Coordinates of C-alpha atoms in Angstrom, one line a residue:
X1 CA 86.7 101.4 98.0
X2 CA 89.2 103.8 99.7
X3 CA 88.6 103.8 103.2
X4 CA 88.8 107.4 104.9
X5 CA 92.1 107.3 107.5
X6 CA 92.5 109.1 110.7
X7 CA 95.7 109.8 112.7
X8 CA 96.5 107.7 114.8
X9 CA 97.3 108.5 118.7
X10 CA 100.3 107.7 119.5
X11 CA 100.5 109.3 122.6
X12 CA 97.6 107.6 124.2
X13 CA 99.2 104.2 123.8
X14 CA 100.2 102.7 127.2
X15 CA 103.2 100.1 127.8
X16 CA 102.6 96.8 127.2
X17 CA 102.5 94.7 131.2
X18 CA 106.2 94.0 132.1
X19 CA 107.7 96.2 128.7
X20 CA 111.4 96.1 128.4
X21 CA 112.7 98.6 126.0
X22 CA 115.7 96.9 123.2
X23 CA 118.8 97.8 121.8
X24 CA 118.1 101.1 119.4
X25 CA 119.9 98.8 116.9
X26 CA 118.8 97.3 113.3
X27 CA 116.0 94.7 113.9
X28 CA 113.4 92.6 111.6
X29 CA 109.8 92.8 112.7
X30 CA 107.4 89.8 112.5
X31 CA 104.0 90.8 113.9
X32 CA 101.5 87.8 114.6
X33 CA 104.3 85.5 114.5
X34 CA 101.9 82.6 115.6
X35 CA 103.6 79.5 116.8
X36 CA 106.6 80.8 115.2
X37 CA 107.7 79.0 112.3
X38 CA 108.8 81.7 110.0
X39 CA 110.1 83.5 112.9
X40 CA 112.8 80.3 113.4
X41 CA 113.1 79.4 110.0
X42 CA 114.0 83.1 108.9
X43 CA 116.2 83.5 112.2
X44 CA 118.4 80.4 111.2
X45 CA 118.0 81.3 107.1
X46 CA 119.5 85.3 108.1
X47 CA 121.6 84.6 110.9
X48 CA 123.4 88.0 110.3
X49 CA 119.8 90.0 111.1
X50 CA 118.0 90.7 114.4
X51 CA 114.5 89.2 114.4
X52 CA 111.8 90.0 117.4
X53 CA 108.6 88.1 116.5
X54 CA 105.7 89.3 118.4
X55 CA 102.3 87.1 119.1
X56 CA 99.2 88.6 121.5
X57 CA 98.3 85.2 121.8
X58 CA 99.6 83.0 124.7
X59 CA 99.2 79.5 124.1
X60 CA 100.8 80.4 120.4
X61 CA 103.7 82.8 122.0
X62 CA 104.3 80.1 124.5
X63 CA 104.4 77.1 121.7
X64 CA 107.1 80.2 119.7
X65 CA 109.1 80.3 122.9
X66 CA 109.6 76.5 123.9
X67 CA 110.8 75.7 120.0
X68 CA 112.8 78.8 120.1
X69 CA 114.8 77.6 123.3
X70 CA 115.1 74.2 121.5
X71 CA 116.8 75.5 118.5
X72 CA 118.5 78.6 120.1
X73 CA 118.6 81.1 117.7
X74 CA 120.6 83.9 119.2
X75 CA 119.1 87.0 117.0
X76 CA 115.5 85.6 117.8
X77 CA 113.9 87.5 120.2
X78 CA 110.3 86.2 120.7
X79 CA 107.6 88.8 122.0
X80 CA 104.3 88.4 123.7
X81 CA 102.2 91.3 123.6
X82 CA 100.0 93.2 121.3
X83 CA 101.8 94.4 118.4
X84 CA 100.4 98.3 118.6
X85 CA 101.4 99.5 121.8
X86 CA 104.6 97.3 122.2
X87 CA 105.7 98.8 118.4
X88 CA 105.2 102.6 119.6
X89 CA 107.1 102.3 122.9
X90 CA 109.5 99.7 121.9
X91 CA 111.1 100.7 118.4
X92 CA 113.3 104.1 117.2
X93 CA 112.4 105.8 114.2
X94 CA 113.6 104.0 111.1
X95 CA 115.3 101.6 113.0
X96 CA 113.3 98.4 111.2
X97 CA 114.6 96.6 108.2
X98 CA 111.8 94.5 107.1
X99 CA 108.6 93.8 109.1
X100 CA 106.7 90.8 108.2
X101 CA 103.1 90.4 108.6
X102 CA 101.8 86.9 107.5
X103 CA 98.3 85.8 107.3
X104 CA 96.6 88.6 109.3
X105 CA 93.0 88.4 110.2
X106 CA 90.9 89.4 106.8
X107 CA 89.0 91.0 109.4
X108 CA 85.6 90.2 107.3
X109 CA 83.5 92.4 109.6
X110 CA 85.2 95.2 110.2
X111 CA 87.7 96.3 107.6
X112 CA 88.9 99.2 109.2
X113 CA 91.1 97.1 111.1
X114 CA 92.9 95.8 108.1
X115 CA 96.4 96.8 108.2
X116 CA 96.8 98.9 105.6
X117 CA 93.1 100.8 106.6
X118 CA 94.4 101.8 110.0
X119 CA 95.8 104.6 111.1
X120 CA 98.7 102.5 113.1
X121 CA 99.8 101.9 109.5
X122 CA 101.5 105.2 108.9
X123 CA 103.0 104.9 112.7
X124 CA 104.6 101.3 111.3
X125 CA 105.8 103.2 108.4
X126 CA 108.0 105.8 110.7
X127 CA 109.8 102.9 112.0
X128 CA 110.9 101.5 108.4
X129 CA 114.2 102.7 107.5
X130 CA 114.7 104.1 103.7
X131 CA 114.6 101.0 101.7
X132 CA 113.1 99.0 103.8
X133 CA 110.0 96.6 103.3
X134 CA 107.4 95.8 104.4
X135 CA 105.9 91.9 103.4
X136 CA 102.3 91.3 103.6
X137 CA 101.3 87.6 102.5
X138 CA 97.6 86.6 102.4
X139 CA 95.2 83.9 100.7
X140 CA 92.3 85.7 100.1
X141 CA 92.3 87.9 96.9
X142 CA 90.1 90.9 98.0
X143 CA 92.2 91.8 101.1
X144 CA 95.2 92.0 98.5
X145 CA 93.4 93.7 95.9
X146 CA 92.2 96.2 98.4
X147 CA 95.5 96.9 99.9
X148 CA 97.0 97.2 96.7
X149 CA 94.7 100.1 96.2
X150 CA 95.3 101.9 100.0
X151 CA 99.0 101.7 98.7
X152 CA 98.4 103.8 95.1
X153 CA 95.9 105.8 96.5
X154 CA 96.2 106.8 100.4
X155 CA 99.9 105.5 101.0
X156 CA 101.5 106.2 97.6
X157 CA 104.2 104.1 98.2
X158 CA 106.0 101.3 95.7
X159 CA 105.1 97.8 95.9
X160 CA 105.4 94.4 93.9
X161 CA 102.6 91.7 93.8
X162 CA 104.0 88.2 94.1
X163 CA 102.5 85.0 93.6
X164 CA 103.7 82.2 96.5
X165 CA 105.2 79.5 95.4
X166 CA 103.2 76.3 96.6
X167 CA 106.2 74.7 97.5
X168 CA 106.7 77.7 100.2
X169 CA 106.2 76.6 103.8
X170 CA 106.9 79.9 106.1
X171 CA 104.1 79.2 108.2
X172 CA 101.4 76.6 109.3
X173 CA 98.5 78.7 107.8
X174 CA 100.6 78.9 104.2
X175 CA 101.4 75.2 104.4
X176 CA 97.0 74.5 105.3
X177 CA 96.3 77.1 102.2
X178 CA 98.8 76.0 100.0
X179 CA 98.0 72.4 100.6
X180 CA 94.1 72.9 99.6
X181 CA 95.4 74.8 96.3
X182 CA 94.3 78.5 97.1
X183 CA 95.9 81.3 96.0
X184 CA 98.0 83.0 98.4
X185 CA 99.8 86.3 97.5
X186 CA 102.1 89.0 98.8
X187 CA 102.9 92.5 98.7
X188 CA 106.4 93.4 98.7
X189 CA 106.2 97.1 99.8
X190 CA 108.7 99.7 100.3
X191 CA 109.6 102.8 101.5
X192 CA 111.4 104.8 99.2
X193 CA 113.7 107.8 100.2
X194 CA 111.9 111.1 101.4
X195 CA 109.6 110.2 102.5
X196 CA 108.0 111.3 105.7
X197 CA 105.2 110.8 108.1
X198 CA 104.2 112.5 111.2
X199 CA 105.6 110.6 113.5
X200 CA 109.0 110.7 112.1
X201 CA 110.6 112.7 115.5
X202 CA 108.5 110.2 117.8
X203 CA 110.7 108.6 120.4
X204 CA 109.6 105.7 122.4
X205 CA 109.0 106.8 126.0
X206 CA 107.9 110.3 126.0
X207 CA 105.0 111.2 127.5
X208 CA 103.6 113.5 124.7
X209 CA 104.2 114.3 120.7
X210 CA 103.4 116.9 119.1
X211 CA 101.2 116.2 116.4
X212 CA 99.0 118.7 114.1
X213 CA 95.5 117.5 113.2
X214 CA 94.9 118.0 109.6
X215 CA 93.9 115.4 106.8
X216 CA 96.4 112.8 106.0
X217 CA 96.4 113.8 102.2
X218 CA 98.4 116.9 102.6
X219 CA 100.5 116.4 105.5
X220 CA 102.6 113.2 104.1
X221 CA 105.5 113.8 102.3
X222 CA 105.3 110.7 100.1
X223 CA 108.6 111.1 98.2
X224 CA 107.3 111.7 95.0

């Protein structure tokens, strides 16, 4: 089922508490990072990319951030704050290489707050640079199958379906599914050149963007 999308409100998204803005410079994205293990593993792995790994959750940002001073990584930047508001005020238009989002909630009771059902989505996808990707892992088949389908039929953007390994380890929750034999998948999505969104002229900071309201079918130039 297709799930009807409105446009998101950009403008109404306040600063997260104590928000510092970063270096308008290439960076890697990883949203929910957790306790952070792919955020250190893929900081050590890709010591040539920027990584800020953001996690709403205290006690896990706080378990990221005493490992992270421990094993130093110097391109890690560990975030807490909620992903939405910190991603609008925080990041430059196509200024993100890859963001990462591992294991999201399946959000069984409400799936308009799956990722690829929300609005935010095509905000996330005016930060991507041309060729960049976006990686979305899960173990339950129905939230993949269903975001395969937002992607062909709302988002029209490429994408490749993978299969994970079961020796793959990025994070505690792959280990836990892995371990118990489940099938965990990924998306590999990305955005290919021209194409547009409506918050392609956004800039973090202003207090206002212009935006028209009509239906997200015909005001996406998806590059095709």
């Amino acid at each position: 089922m297709i799930m009807p999308i409105r446009q998101f409100q950009a403008q109404r998204m306040h600063a997260p508490r104590d928000f510092q803005m970063i270096r308008p410079e290439p960076v890697c994205v990883e949203i929910g990072a957790g306790k952070g293990k792919h955020a250190l593993l893929f900081s050590t792995q890709k010591p040539e990319k920027q990584l800020i790994a953001i996690e709403r959750t205290r006690e896990k940002y706080l378990a990221m951030q005493k490992q992270h001073v421990v094993e130093g990584q110097k391109n890690l930047q560990p975030i807490h704050a909620d992903a939405m508001p910190w991603v609008v005020h925080a990041l430059m238009p196509a200024q993100v290489e890859q963001f990462f989002i591992l294991y999201p909630n399946p959000e069984p009771h409400n799936s308009a707050q799956r990722w690829l059902n929300m609005p935010f989505f095509e905000f996330l996808l005016s930060r991507l640079q041309v060729g960049g990707t976006i990686t979305l892992a899960s173990n339950i088949a129905e939230y993949i199958a269903e975001a395969e389908q937002q992607l062909i039929n709302i988002w029209k953007l490429p994408f490749v379906k993978e299969v994970i390994n079961s020796t793959s380890a990025r994070t505690h929750f792959e280990i836990k599914y892995l371990e118990r034999g489940e099938l965990c998948q990924q998306l590999i999505i990305t955005k290919p050149t021209d194409y547009s969104t409506r918050f392609d002229d956004f800039m973090p900071l202003q207090g206002q963007v212009v935006v028209e309201s009509i239906p997200l079918q015909t005001d996406l130039n998806r590059g095709q």
